[in-house]
mmCIF file of C-alpha atoms in Angstrom:
data_model
loop_
_atom_site.group_PDB
_atom_site.id
_atom_site.type_symbol
_atom_site.label_atom_id
_atom_site.label_comp_id
_atom_site.label_asym_id
_atom_site.label_seq_id
_atom_site.Cartn_x
_atom_site.Cartn_y
_atom_site.Cartn_z
ATOM 1 C CA MET A 1 11.470 -44.588 1.857
ATOM 2 C CA THR A 2 8.251 -46.462 0.981
ATOM 3 C CA THR A 3 7.914 -48.802 -1.928
ATOM 4 C CA ARG A 4 5.443 -46.455 -3.591
ATOM 5 C CA THR A 5 7.868 -43.529 -3.292
ATOM 6 C CA ILE A 6 10.680 -45.608 -4.739
ATOM 7 C CA LYS A 7 8.526 -46.612 -7.691
ATOM 8 C CA THR A 8 7.568 -42.958 -8.321
ATOM 9 C CA TRP A 9 11.210 -41.829 -8.308
ATOM 10 C CA ALA A 10 12.141 -44.866 -10.433
ATOM 11 C CA TRP A 11 9.522 -43.848 -13.029
ATOM 12 C CA VAL A 12 10.839 -40.268 -13.092
ATOM 13 C CA HIS A 13 14.442 -41.466 -13.381
ATOM 14 C CA LYS A 14 13.638 -44.008 -16.093
ATOM 15 C CA TRP A 15 11.800 -41.674 -18.461
ATOM 16 C CA SER A 16 13.949 -38.597 -17.946
ATOM 17 C CA SER A 17 17.013 -40.778 -18.658
ATOM 18 C CA ILE A 18 15.516 -42.526 -21.671
ATOM 19 C CA VAL A 19 14.465 -39.251 -23.365
ATOM 20 C CA CYS A 20 17.718 -37.369 -22.894
ATOM 21 C CA THR A 21 20.431 -40.079 -22.997
ATOM 22 C CA VAL A 22 21.080 -40.165 -26.776
ATOM 23 C CA PHE A 23 21.315 -36.360 -26.976
ATOM 24 C CA MET A 24 23.527 -36.185 -23.919
ATOM 25 C CA LEU A 25 25.814 -38.765 -25.485
ATOM 26 C CA LEU A 26 26.005 -36.599 -28.593
ATOM 27 C CA LEU A 27 26.835 -33.516 -26.515
ATOM 28 C CA CYS A 28 29.536 -35.354 -24.539
ATOM 29 C CA ILE A 29 31.143 -36.772 -27.690
ATOM 30 C CA THR A 30 31.100 -33.438 -29.554
ATOM 31 C CA GLY A 31 32.135 -31.534 -26.439
ATOM 32 C CA LEU A 32 35.300 -33.596 -25.972
ATOM 33 C CA PRO A 33 37.258 -32.057 -28.909
ATOM 34 C CA LEU A 34 35.819 -28.621 -28.080
ATOM 35 C CA ILE A 35 37.652 -28.732 -24.705
ATOM 36 C CA PHE A 36 40.927 -28.686 -26.698
ATOM 37 C CA HIS A 37 39.752 -26.435 -29.523
ATOM 38 C CA HIS A 38 42.900 -24.234 -29.446
ATOM 39 C CA GLU A 39 45.231 -27.189 -29.412
ATOM 40 C CA ILE A 40 43.335 -28.950 -32.201
ATOM 41 C CA GLY A 41 43.247 -25.697 -34.140
ATOM 42 C CA HIS A 42 47.058 -25.573 -34.067
ATOM 43 C CA LEU A 43 47.215 -29.175 -35.356
ATOM 44 C CA LEU A 44 44.734 -28.488 -38.146
ATOM 45 C CA GLY A 45 46.378 -25.226 -39.112
ATOM 46 C CA THR A 46 43.308 -23.096 -38.333
ATOM 47 C CA GLU A 47 45.056 -20.911 -35.738
ATOM 48 C CA VAL A 48 46.363 -17.599 -37.058
ATOM 49 C CA GLU A 49 49.692 -16.282 -35.768
ATOM 50 C CA ALA A 50 51.058 -12.761 -36.142
ATOM 51 C CA PRO A 51 54.530 -12.508 -37.676
ATOM 52 C CA LYS A 52 57.443 -11.964 -35.290
ATOM 53 C CA MET A 53 58.445 -8.338 -34.801
ATOM 54 C CA THR A 54 60.409 -6.307 -32.281
ATOM 55 C CA GLU A 55 58.597 -6.262 -28.955
ATOM 56 C CA GLY A 56 56.841 -2.960 -28.389
ATOM 57 C CA THR A 57 56.184 -2.247 -32.068
ATOM 58 C CA PRO A 58 53.374 0.361 -32.032
ATOM 59 C CA HIS A 59 49.914 -0.540 -33.233
ATOM 60 C CA THR A 60 48.226 1.178 -36.179
ATOM 61 C CA SER A 61 44.813 2.814 -36.034
ATOM 62 C CA LEU A 62 41.785 0.578 -35.692
ATOM 63 C CA ASP A 63 40.180 2.551 -38.531
ATOM 64 C CA LYS A 64 42.974 1.387 -40.838
ATOM 65 C CA VAL A 65 42.443 -2.234 -39.683
ATOM 66 C CA LEU A 66 38.743 -2.038 -40.477
ATOM 67 C CA GLU A 67 39.436 -0.442 -43.844
ATOM 68 C CA VAL A 68 41.691 -3.387 -44.787
ATOM 69 C CA ALA A 69 39.037 -5.889 -43.621
ATOM 70 C CA ARG A 70 36.243 -4.202 -45.597
ATOM 71 C CA ALA A 71 38.447 -4.190 -48.702
ATOM 72 C CA LYS A 72 38.637 -8.001 -48.536
ATOM 73 C CA TYR A 73 34.820 -8.297 -48.589
ATOM 74 C CA PRO A 74 33.405 -4.977 -49.921
ATOM 75 C CA ASP A 75 29.907 -6.467 -50.286
ATOM 76 C CA ARG A 76 29.660 -7.213 -46.546
ATOM 77 C CA VAL A 77 29.261 -5.198 -43.368
ATOM 78 C CA VAL A 78 31.374 -5.394 -40.191
ATOM 79 C CA GLN A 79 29.527 -7.056 -37.324
ATOM 80 C CA PHE A 80 32.271 -7.511 -34.736
ATOM 81 C CA ALA A 81 35.926 -6.808 -34.137
ATOM 82 C CA SER A 82 38.077 -8.246 -31.381
ATOM 83 C CA LYS A 83 41.652 -8.770 -30.306
ATOM 84 C CA ASP A 84 42.977 -12.301 -30.173
ATOM 85 C CA GLU A 85 42.856 -13.596 -26.580
ATOM 86 C CA ASP A 86 46.439 -14.876 -26.699
ATOM 87 C CA ASP A 87 48.054 -12.350 -29.053
ATOM 88 C CA ASP A 88 47.468 -8.622 -28.667
ATOM 89 C CA ASN A 89 48.972 -8.073 -32.112
ATOM 90 C CA LEU A 90 46.038 -9.652 -33.920
ATOM 91 C CA TRP A 91 42.659 -8.197 -34.798
ATOM 92 C CA PHE A 92 39.829 -10.451 -35.970
ATOM 93 C CA VAL A 93 37.083 -8.704 -37.949
ATOM 94 C CA THR A 94 33.837 -10.545 -38.661
ATOM 95 C CA LEU A 95 31.836 -9.510 -41.752
ATOM 96 C CA THR A 96 28.334 -10.638 -42.795
ATOM 97 C CA PRO A 97 25.905 -9.863 -45.656
ATOM 98 C CA THR A 98 23.692 -7.818 -43.286
ATOM 99 C CA PRO A 99 23.896 -6.705 -39.647
ATOM 100 C CA ALA A 100 21.381 -9.425 -38.672
ATOM 101 C CA PRO A 101 22.677 -12.560 -36.879
ATOM 102 C CA THR A 102 23.691 -15.247 -39.353
ATOM 103 C CA ASP A 103 25.963 -18.241 -39.819
ATOM 104 C CA ASP A 104 27.107 -16.761 -43.154
ATOM 105 C CA PHE A 105 30.173 -14.912 -41.953
ATOM 106 C CA ARG A 106 33.747 -14.276 -43.026
ATOM 107 C CA SER A 107 36.592 -13.547 -40.677
ATOM 108 C CA VAL A 108 39.643 -11.468 -41.547
ATOM 109 C CA ALA A 109 42.762 -11.546 -39.385
ATOM 110 C CA VAL A 110 44.668 -8.252 -39.529
ATOM 111 C CA ASP A 111 48.081 -7.502 -38.029
ATOM 112 C CA ALA A 112 47.484 -4.715 -35.451
ATOM 113 C CA ARG A 113 50.972 -3.236 -36.136
ATOM 114 C CA THR A 114 51.088 -3.172 -39.920
ATOM 115 C CA ALA A 115 47.363 -3.353 -40.816
ATOM 116 C CA GLU A 116 48.162 -6.184 -43.206
ATOM 117 C CA ALA A 117 45.562 -8.870 -43.819
ATOM 118 C CA LEU A 118 46.921 -12.280 -42.846
ATOM 119 C CA PRO A 119 45.930 -15.640 -44.396
ATOM 120 C CA THR A 120 42.763 -16.571 -42.528
ATOM 121 C CA PRO A 121 41.149 -20.025 -42.709
ATOM 122 C CA ARG A 122 37.407 -20.447 -42.886
ATOM 123 C CA PHE A 123 35.926 -20.855 -39.410
ATOM 124 C CA ASP A 124 32.492 -21.922 -40.687
ATOM 125 C CA GLU A 125 33.560 -25.251 -42.098
ATOM 126 C CA GLY A 126 35.624 -28.307 -41.246
ATOM 127 C CA PHE A 127 35.664 -30.816 -38.380
ATOM 128 C CA MET A 128 35.649 -28.352 -35.453
ATOM 129 C CA TRP A 129 32.841 -26.304 -36.983
ATOM 130 C CA ILE A 130 30.689 -29.416 -37.331
ATOM 131 C CA MET A 131 31.438 -30.429 -33.730
ATOM 132 C CA PHE A 132 30.612 -26.906 -32.540
ATOM 133 C CA LYS A 133 27.299 -26.670 -34.395
ATOM 134 C CA LEU A 134 26.186 -30.133 -33.291
ATOM 135 C CA HIS A 135 27.051 -29.243 -29.723
ATOM 136 C CA VAL A 136 25.394 -25.826 -29.726
ATOM 137 C CA ASP A 137 22.218 -26.113 -31.812
ATOM 138 C CA LEU A 138 22.190 -29.281 -33.925
ATOM 139 C CA PHE A 139 22.318 -27.046 -37.027
ATOM 140 C CA ALA A 140 18.780 -25.865 -36.142
ATOM 141 C CA GLY A 141 19.364 -22.343 -34.847
ATOM 142 C CA LEU A 142 17.416 -21.103 -31.865
ATOM 143 C CA ALA A 143 14.992 -24.038 -31.987
ATOM 144 C CA GLY A 144 17.918 -26.443 -31.736
ATOM 145 C CA LYS A 145 19.361 -24.528 -28.769
ATOM 146 C CA LEU A 146 16.065 -24.575 -26.885
ATOM 147 C CA PHE A 147 15.584 -28.278 -27.624
ATOM 148 C CA LEU A 148 19.044 -29.049 -26.190
ATOM 149 C CA GLY A 149 18.199 -26.890 -23.229
ATOM 150 C CA LEU A 150 15.151 -29.055 -22.576
ATOM 151 C CA MET A 151 17.333 -32.163 -22.805
ATOM 152 C CA GLY A 152 19.660 -30.542 -20.267
ATOM 153 C CA LEU A 153 16.753 -29.998 -17.912
ATOM 154 C CA LEU A 154 15.783 -33.679 -18.216
ATOM 155 C CA LEU A 155 19.381 -34.563 -17.456
ATOM 156 C CA LEU A 156 19.199 -32.606 -14.195
ATOM 157 C CA VAL A 157 15.952 -34.377 -13.319
ATOM 158 C CA ALA A 158 17.601 -37.758 -14.048
ATOM 159 C CA ILE A 159 20.608 -36.834 -11.819
ATOM 160 C CA VAL A 160 18.431 -35.759 -8.887
ATOM 161 C CA SER A 161 16.187 -38.796 -9.120
ATOM 162 C CA GLY A 162 19.236 -41.053 -9.445
ATOM 163 C CA VAL A 163 20.699 -39.610 -6.268
ATOM 164 C CA VAL A 164 17.427 -40.241 -4.406
ATOM 165 C CA LEU A 165 17.408 -43.881 -5.571
ATOM 166 C CA TYR A 166 21.134 -44.499 -4.936
ATOM 167 C CA SER A 167 20.815 -44.756 -1.182
ATOM 168 C CA PRO A 168 18.359 -47.669 -1.100
ATOM 169 C CA PHE A 169 20.375 -49.404 -3.801
ATOM 170 C CA MET A 170 23.628 -49.161 -1.784
ATOM 171 C CA ARG A 171 22.231 -50.153 1.589
ATOM 172 C CA LYS A 172 23.517 -53.724 1.173
ATOM 173 C CA LEU A 173 26.696 -52.910 -0.733
ATOM 174 C CA ASP A 174 29.940 -51.162 0.095
ATOM 175 C CA PHE A 175 30.590 -47.980 -1.818
ATOM 176 C CA GLY A 176 32.352 -48.668 -5.112
ATOM 177 C CA THR A 177 31.352 -52.333 -5.262
ATOM 178 C CA VAL A 178 31.350 -53.873 -8.750
ATOM 179 C CA ARG A 179 30.144 -57.432 -8.635
ATOM 180 C CA ARG A 180 32.455 -58.926 -11.229
ATOM 181 C CA ASP A 181 31.401 -62.511 -10.534
ATOM 182 C CA LYS A 182 27.813 -61.794 -11.565
ATOM 183 C CA ARG A 183 26.211 -61.553 -14.991
ATOM 184 C CA THR A 184 27.463 -58.950 -17.480
ATOM 185 C CA ARG A 185 24.393 -56.764 -17.111
ATOM 186 C CA LEU A 186 24.793 -56.649 -13.328
ATOM 187 C CA LYS A 187 28.456 -55.691 -13.604
ATOM 188 C CA TRP A 188 27.562 -52.885 -15.995
ATOM 189 C CA LEU A 189 24.802 -51.792 -13.654
ATOM 190 C CA ASP A 190 27.267 -51.497 -10.765
ATOM 191 C CA LEU A 191 29.756 -49.646 -12.976
ATOM 192 C CA HIS A 192 26.980 -47.356 -14.224
ATOM 193 C CA ASN A 193 26.011 -46.470 -10.653
ATOM 194 C CA LEU A 194 29.585 -46.042 -9.463
ATOM 195 C CA LEU A 195 30.675 -43.718 -12.234
ATOM 196 C CA GLY A 196 27.372 -41.879 -12.030
ATOM 197 C CA ILE A 197 27.852 -41.006 -8.390
ATOM 198 C CA VAL A 198 31.552 -40.142 -8.881
ATOM 199 C CA THR A 199 30.794 -37.705 -11.711
ATOM 200 C CA LEU A 200 27.631 -36.424 -10.067
ATOM 201 C CA VAL A 201 28.720 -32.891 -9.152
ATOM 202 C CA TRP A 202 30.619 -32.326 -12.391
ATOM 203 C CA LEU A 203 27.795 -33.588 -14.538
ATOM 204 C CA PHE A 204 25.263 -31.440 -12.683
ATOM 205 C CA VAL A 205 27.438 -28.329 -13.093
ATOM 206 C CA VAL A 206 28.117 -28.957 -16.792
ATOM 207 C CA GLY A 207 24.469 -29.834 -17.447
ATOM 208 C CA ALA A 208 23.200 -26.727 -15.641
ATOM 209 C CA THR A 209 25.679 -24.358 -17.332
ATOM 210 C CA GLY A 210 24.958 -25.955 -20.689
ATOM 211 C CA MET A 211 21.237 -25.401 -20.196
ATOM 212 C CA ILE A 212 21.845 -21.738 -19.255
ATOM 213 C CA ASN A 213 23.968 -21.283 -22.414
ATOM 214 C CA THR A 214 21.077 -22.409 -24.619
ATOM 215 C CA TRP A 215 19.067 -19.436 -23.358
ATOM 216 C CA ALA A 216 21.755 -16.888 -24.427
ATOM 217 C CA ASP A 217 19.890 -15.503 -27.442
ATOM 218 C CA LEU A 218 16.692 -14.999 -25.449
ATOM 219 C CA MET A 219 18.583 -13.354 -22.550
ATOM 220 C CA ILE A 220 20.267 -10.877 -24.866
ATOM 221 C CA LYS A 221 16.991 -9.999 -26.572
ATOM 222 C CA TYR A 222 15.319 -9.465 -23.218
ATOM 223 C CA TRP A 223 18.183 -7.258 -22.049
ATOM 224 C CA GLN A 224 17.901 -5.143 -25.155
ATOM 225 C CA TYR A 225 14.134 -4.828 -24.717
ATOM 226 C CA ASP A 226 14.220 -4.266 -20.960
ATOM 227 C CA GLN A 227 17.212 -1.925 -20.512
ATOM 228 C CA LEU A 228 18.628 -0.716 -23.809
ATOM 229 C CA SER A 229 15.278 0.421 -25.122
ATOM 230 C CA THR A 230 15.139 3.045 -22.325
ATOM 231 C CA LEU A 231 18.663 4.266 -23.082
ATOM 232 C CA LEU A 232 17.848 4.523 -26.778
ATOM 233 C CA ALA A 233 14.657 6.585 -26.379
ATOM 234 C CA PRO A 234 16.361 9.817 -27.661
ATOM 235 C CA TYR A 235 17.215 8.008 -30.922
ATOM 236 C CA LYS A 236 13.697 6.801 -31.606
ATOM 237 C CA GLY A 237 12.785 6.945 -35.311
ATOM 238 C CA GLN A 238 16.339 7.630 -36.491
ATOM 239 C CA PRO A 239 17.841 5.240 -39.089
ATOM 240 C CA THR A 240 21.027 3.246 -38.627
ATOM 241 C CA VAL A 241 24.096 5.424 -38.975
ATOM 242 C CA PRO A 242 25.702 4.899 -42.430
ATOM 243 C CA VAL A 243 29.345 3.903 -42.446
ATOM 244 C CA ALA A 244 30.334 7.156 -44.225
ATOM 245 C CA GLU A 245 28.852 9.271 -41.389
ATOM 246 C CA ARG A 246 30.460 7.407 -38.506
ATOM 247 C CA ALA A 247 33.125 8.890 -36.301
ATOM 248 C CA SER A 248 36.531 7.343 -35.919
ATOM 249 C CA VAL A 249 36.238 3.886 -34.300
ATOM 250 C CA GLN A 250 39.738 4.351 -32.839
ATOM 251 C CA ARG A 251 38.574 7.532 -31.112
ATOM 252 C CA SER A 252 35.393 5.773 -29.928
ATOM 253 C CA MET A 253 37.460 2.926 -28.466
ATOM 254 C CA GLU A 254 39.688 5.366 -26.559
ATOM 255 C CA VAL A 255 36.778 7.183 -24.925
ATOM 256 C CA ALA A 256 35.172 3.842 -24.047
ATOM 257 C CA ALA A 257 38.372 2.669 -22.404
ATOM 258 C CA ALA A 258 38.557 5.917 -20.418
ATOM 259 C CA GLN A 259 35.040 5.207 -19.126
ATOM 260 C CA ALA A 260 36.181 1.970 -17.462
ATOM 261 C CA PRO A 261 39.796 2.215 -16.282
ATOM 262 C CA GLY A 262 41.604 -1.013 -15.508
ATOM 263 C CA THR A 263 39.801 -2.981 -18.227
ATOM 264 C CA LYS A 264 40.689 -4.183 -21.700
ATOM 265 C CA LEU A 265 38.680 -4.732 -24.823
ATOM 266 C CA ALA A 266 36.773 -7.992 -25.262
ATOM 267 C CA PHE A 267 35.027 -7.155 -28.533
ATOM 268 C CA ILE A 268 33.261 -4.358 -30.435
ATOM 269 C CA ALA A 269 29.674 -4.666 -31.730
ATOM 270 C CA PHE A 270 28.952 -2.352 -34.644
ATOM 271 C CA PRO A 271 25.738 -0.372 -35.243
ATOM 272 C CA GLY A 272 22.670 -2.452 -36.065
ATOM 273 C CA THR A 273 24.115 -5.757 -34.948
ATOM 274 C CA ALA A 274 22.706 -8.109 -32.289
ATOM 275 C CA PHE A 275 24.833 -6.789 -29.413
ATOM 276 C CA SER A 276 24.483 -3.098 -30.236
ATOM 277 C CA SER A 277 21.950 -0.504 -31.311
ATOM 278 C CA PRO A 278 21.467 1.122 -34.739
ATOM 279 C CA HIS A 279 23.163 4.265 -33.430
ATOM 280 C CA HIS A 280 26.166 3.054 -31.359
ATOM 281 C CA HIS A 281 29.445 1.302 -31.380
ATOM 282 C CA THR A 282 29.171 -0.894 -28.280
ATOM 283 C CA PHE A 283 32.465 -1.748 -26.645
ATOM 284 C CA PHE A 284 32.462 -4.720 -24.315
ATOM 285 C CA LEU A 285 35.308 -4.388 -21.820
ATOM 286 C CA LYS A 286 36.578 -7.002 -19.387
ATOM 287 C CA GLY A 287 38.794 -7.173 -16.307
ATOM 288 C CA ASN A 288 42.356 -8.485 -16.100
ATOM 289 C CA GLU A 289 41.893 -11.115 -13.382
ATOM 290 C CA PRO A 290 40.898 -14.726 -14.163
ATOM 291 C CA PHE A 291 37.357 -14.198 -12.825
ATOM 292 C CA THR A 292 36.779 -10.557 -13.901
ATOM 293 C CA SER A 293 38.019 -11.404 -17.412
ATOM 294 C CA ARG A 294 34.767 -13.323 -17.841
ATOM 295 C CA LEU A 295 32.600 -10.387 -16.832
ATOM 296 C CA LEU A 296 31.795 -7.741 -19.452
ATOM 297 C CA GLN A 297 31.134 -4.004 -19.076
ATOM 298 C CA PRO A 298 29.266 -2.602 -22.109
ATOM 299 C CA VAL A 299 29.985 1.014 -23.058
ATOM 300 C CA LEU A 300 27.739 2.576 -25.710
ATOM 301 C CA VAL A 301 29.456 5.247 -27.805
ATOM 302 C CA ASP A 302 27.478 7.387 -30.256
ATOM 303 C CA ALA A 303 28.520 6.294 -33.742
ATOM 304 C CA LYS A 304 28.363 9.894 -35.109
ATOM 305 C CA THR A 305 29.856 11.938 -32.285
ATOM 306 C CA ALA A 306 32.143 9.378 -30.544
ATOM 307 C CA GLU A 307 30.647 10.410 -27.204
ATOM 308 C CA VAL A 308 29.749 7.948 -24.470
ATOM 309 C CA THR A 309 25.990 7.603 -24.190
ATOM 310 C CA ALA A 310 25.762 4.990 -21.419
ATOM 311 C CA ALA A 311 27.743 2.333 -19.572
ATOM 312 C CA PRO A 312 25.037 0.131 -18.027
ATOM 313 C CA LYS A 313 25.884 -2.703 -15.667
ATOM 314 C CA LEU A 314 24.889 -6.100 -16.997
ATOM 315 C CA PRO A 315 21.900 -7.659 -15.207
ATOM 316 C CA TRP A 316 22.401 -10.727 -13.029
ATOM 317 C CA TYR A 317 21.110 -13.166 -15.652
ATOM 318 C CA LEU A 318 23.695 -12.069 -18.242
ATOM 319 C CA THR A 319 26.404 -12.217 -15.575
ATOM 320 C CA ALA A 320 25.353 -15.774 -14.786
ATOM 321 C CA LEU A 321 25.498 -16.579 -18.502
ATOM 322 C CA LEU A 322 29.032 -15.146 -18.879
ATOM 323 C CA VAL A 323 30.298 -17.047 -15.833
ATOM 324 C CA SER A 324 28.677 -20.308 -16.960
ATOM 325 C CA GLN A 325 30.207 -20.328 -20.455
ATOM 326 C CA PRO A 326 33.886 -20.918 -19.527
ATOM 327 C CA LEU A 327 32.886 -23.188 -16.645
ATOM 328 C CA HIS A 328 30.987 -25.378 -19.121
ATOM 329 C CA PHE A 329 34.126 -25.982 -21.203
ATOM 330 C CA GLY A 330 36.688 -25.909 -18.421
ATOM 331 C CA ASP A 331 38.375 -22.722 -19.624
ATOM 332 C CA TYR A 332 39.304 -21.367 -16.187
ATOM 333 C CA GLY A 333 42.420 -23.332 -15.247
ATOM 334 C CA GLY A 334 44.449 -23.954 -18.382
ATOM 335 C CA MET A 335 45.604 -27.389 -19.534
ATOM 336 C CA PRO A 336 45.284 -29.168 -16.109
ATOM 337 C CA MET A 337 41.609 -28.254 -15.895
ATOM 338 C CA GLN A 338 41.071 -29.182 -19.546
ATOM 339 C CA ILE A 339 42.501 -32.662 -18.857
ATOM 340 C CA ILE A 340 40.266 -33.071 -15.794
ATOM 341 C CA TRP A 341 37.256 -31.972 -17.815
ATOM 342 C CA ALA A 342 38.158 -34.449 -20.577
ATOM 343 C CA LEU A 343 38.505 -37.371 -18.128
ATOM 344 C CA LEU A 344 35.168 -36.531 -16.494
ATOM 345 C CA ASP A 345 33.605 -36.222 -19.930
ATOM 346 C CA ILE A 346 34.860 -39.720 -20.893
ATOM 347 C CA ALA A 347 33.504 -41.112 -17.627
ATOM 348 C CA THR A 348 30.129 -39.540 -18.391
ATOM 349 C CA ILE A 349 30.156 -41.093 -21.864
ATOM 350 C CA ILE A 350 30.595 -44.488 -20.152
ATOM 351 C CA VAL A 351 27.765 -43.705 -17.726
ATOM 352 C CA LEU A 352 25.392 -42.722 -20.517
ATOM 353 C CA GLY A 353 26.490 -45.545 -22.789
ATOM 354 C CA SER A 354 26.101 -48.174 -20.068
ATOM 355 C CA GLY A 355 22.666 -46.826 -19.162
ATOM 356 C CA LEU A 356 21.610 -47.101 -22.792
ATOM 357 C CA TYR A 357 23.086 -50.610 -22.993
ATOM 358 C CA LEU A 358 21.229 -51.729 -19.875
ATOM 359 C CA TRP A 359 17.947 -50.432 -21.213
ATOM 360 C CA LEU A 360 18.381 -51.967 -24.667
ATOM 361 C CA LYS A 361 19.628 -55.318 -23.347
ATOM 362 C CA LYS A 362 16.374 -57.201 -22.894
ATOM 363 C CA GLY A 363 16.252 -60.475 -21.078
ATOM 364 C CA ASN A 364 15.768 -62.045 -17.695
ATOM 365 C CA PRO A 365 16.065 -59.975 -14.518
ATOM 366 C CA VAL A 366 19.653 -59.163 -13.635
ATOM 367 C CA HIS A 367 19.812 -61.239 -10.466
ATOM 368 C CA GLU A 368 20.605 -64.914 -10.683
ATOM 369 C CA HIS A 369 18.285 -67.613 -9.297
ATOM 370 C CA LYS A 370 19.210 -70.955 -7.921
ATOM 371 C CA PRO A 371 18.093 -73.903 -10.072
ATOM 372 C CA ARG A 372 14.649 -75.141 -9.108
ATOM 373 C CA THR A 373 13.235 -78.599 -9.421
ATOM 374 C CA GLY A 374 9.843 -80.184 -9.074
ATOM 375 C CA PRO A 375 6.539 -78.380 -9.613
ATOM 376 C CA GLU A 376 8.140 -75.018 -8.810
ATOM 377 C CA ALA A 377 10.302 -75.262 -11.940
ATOM 378 C CA ALA A 378 7.196 -74.812 -14.100
ATOM 379 C CA ALA A 379 6.271 -71.525 -12.378
ATOM 380 C CA PRO A 380 7.734 -68.257 -13.618
ATOM 381 C CA PRO A 381 10.539 -66.820 -11.502
ATOM 382 C CA PRO A 382 9.800 -63.837 -9.252
ATOM 383 C CA HIS A 383 9.518 -60.524 -11.103
ATOM 384 C CA ALA A 384 9.391 -62.247 -14.508
ATOM 385 C CA PRO A 385 7.198 -60.530 -17.144
ATOM 386 C CA ALA A 386 3.785 -61.876 -17.817
ATOM 387 C CA PRO A 387 3.262 -63.815 -21.106
ATOM 388 C CA GLY A 388 3.383 -61.348 -24.000
ATOM 389 C CA GLN A 389 4.815 -58.554 -21.836
ATOM 390 C CA ALA A 390 8.205 -57.056 -22.729
ATOM 391 C CA PRO A 391 10.898 -57.278 -20.081
ATOM 392 C CA GLN A 392 11.331 -54.142 -18.036
ATOM 393 C CA PRO A 393 14.281 -51.918 -18.970
ATOM 394 C CA VAL A 394 16.932 -52.304 -16.330
ATOM 395 C CA GLY A 395 19.424 -49.520 -16.965
ATOM 396 C CA ALA A 396 16.889 -46.723 -16.661
ATOM 397 C CA ASN A 397 14.651 -48.142 -13.956
ATOM 398 C CA ALA A 398 15.878 -47.846 -10.395
ATOM 399 C CA ALA A 399 13.393 -50.492 -9.228
ATOM 400 C CA ALA A 400 15.303 -52.968 -11.328
ATOM 401 C CA ARG A 401 18.451 -51.752 -9.648
ATOM 402 C CA LEU A 402 17.025 -52.762 -6.322
ATOM 403 C CA GLU A 403 16.294 -56.209 -7.700
ATOM 404 C CA GLY A 404 19.993 -56.543 -8.568
ATOM 405 C CA ALA A 405 21.129 -55.934 -4.998
ATOM 406 C CA PRO A 406 22.066 -59.052 -2.987
#
């Protein structure tokens, strides 16, 4: 690799790292508790549990469950309803002021057997909610998501450019070398490079899936425009179906389940909401295997007649989104995978923090020079900045890394 090529890659690595590092640190720090959100929820008392009953107690009608939820917040409309992932005896019903997407929501937990409303904590406040919002959109909605997506793209650029520059840096060092007898900045540089290459694949996967997740709103809108609009052509010009004119949701759920045997309910989107149309209850069904449980099959059921209108296959980009979401948080393999994800997250925090430290720590070049005497002592050392010029940031510039090699 020529010197010019190295300098070009060094420039790309330096500026992509400098721009995204602070935001990536924020995402790693806020993402750490989110890996254990269920466990933390139990500790904070925000997890709802159904009362113990005889196993096999029959479930009541979903219509009764929805009636109880609406009674709690009569001035709101139902947006979504879903079964708890870990307890089939719990329904969670989400209600909002209007069908439009909003952060102003209320959740009601209802016992699926007795249709009794259970004490439900607020999910839109508290420590975990703040961590979630900072991690997802910086409390800035779609604009915040897209901004974080851009930072994720810069992270991928920094990773690729760092890999390109790693080979020339390591040509004189054994893999994993940390020169502890050198200056502090050089030790941190070696540690930064070592942890960076060790966490390389994980960080690339998490960064890429995180970037894809920031596009979720746009993907869903495009899917609705591109595919659902054709399916909804017969309903053109008709208003949203009023609640009083809707067919039984229990009956609609049964016909949707019959449309896709071997699946179970993930969630229901009600008419007029972001994941449905003004004229349908949309049932999102999922498989029973670890992988297929992440893939959704939408079934559109006419809200008036309880007849299946369509069961379109999700396009590839929404499938990629659904697969990337649990991979991003390490939700595939239970507690062992969560622990691995947490350890890698901590290592990444050290990588990002050390890179920021190396850039902010101004001073002489990282390599040590032998004492000089005579006329040479008055001359500036090699690579020293010119008078009035700020020292070059070391942590983000791979050219400075090469200077630190023996």
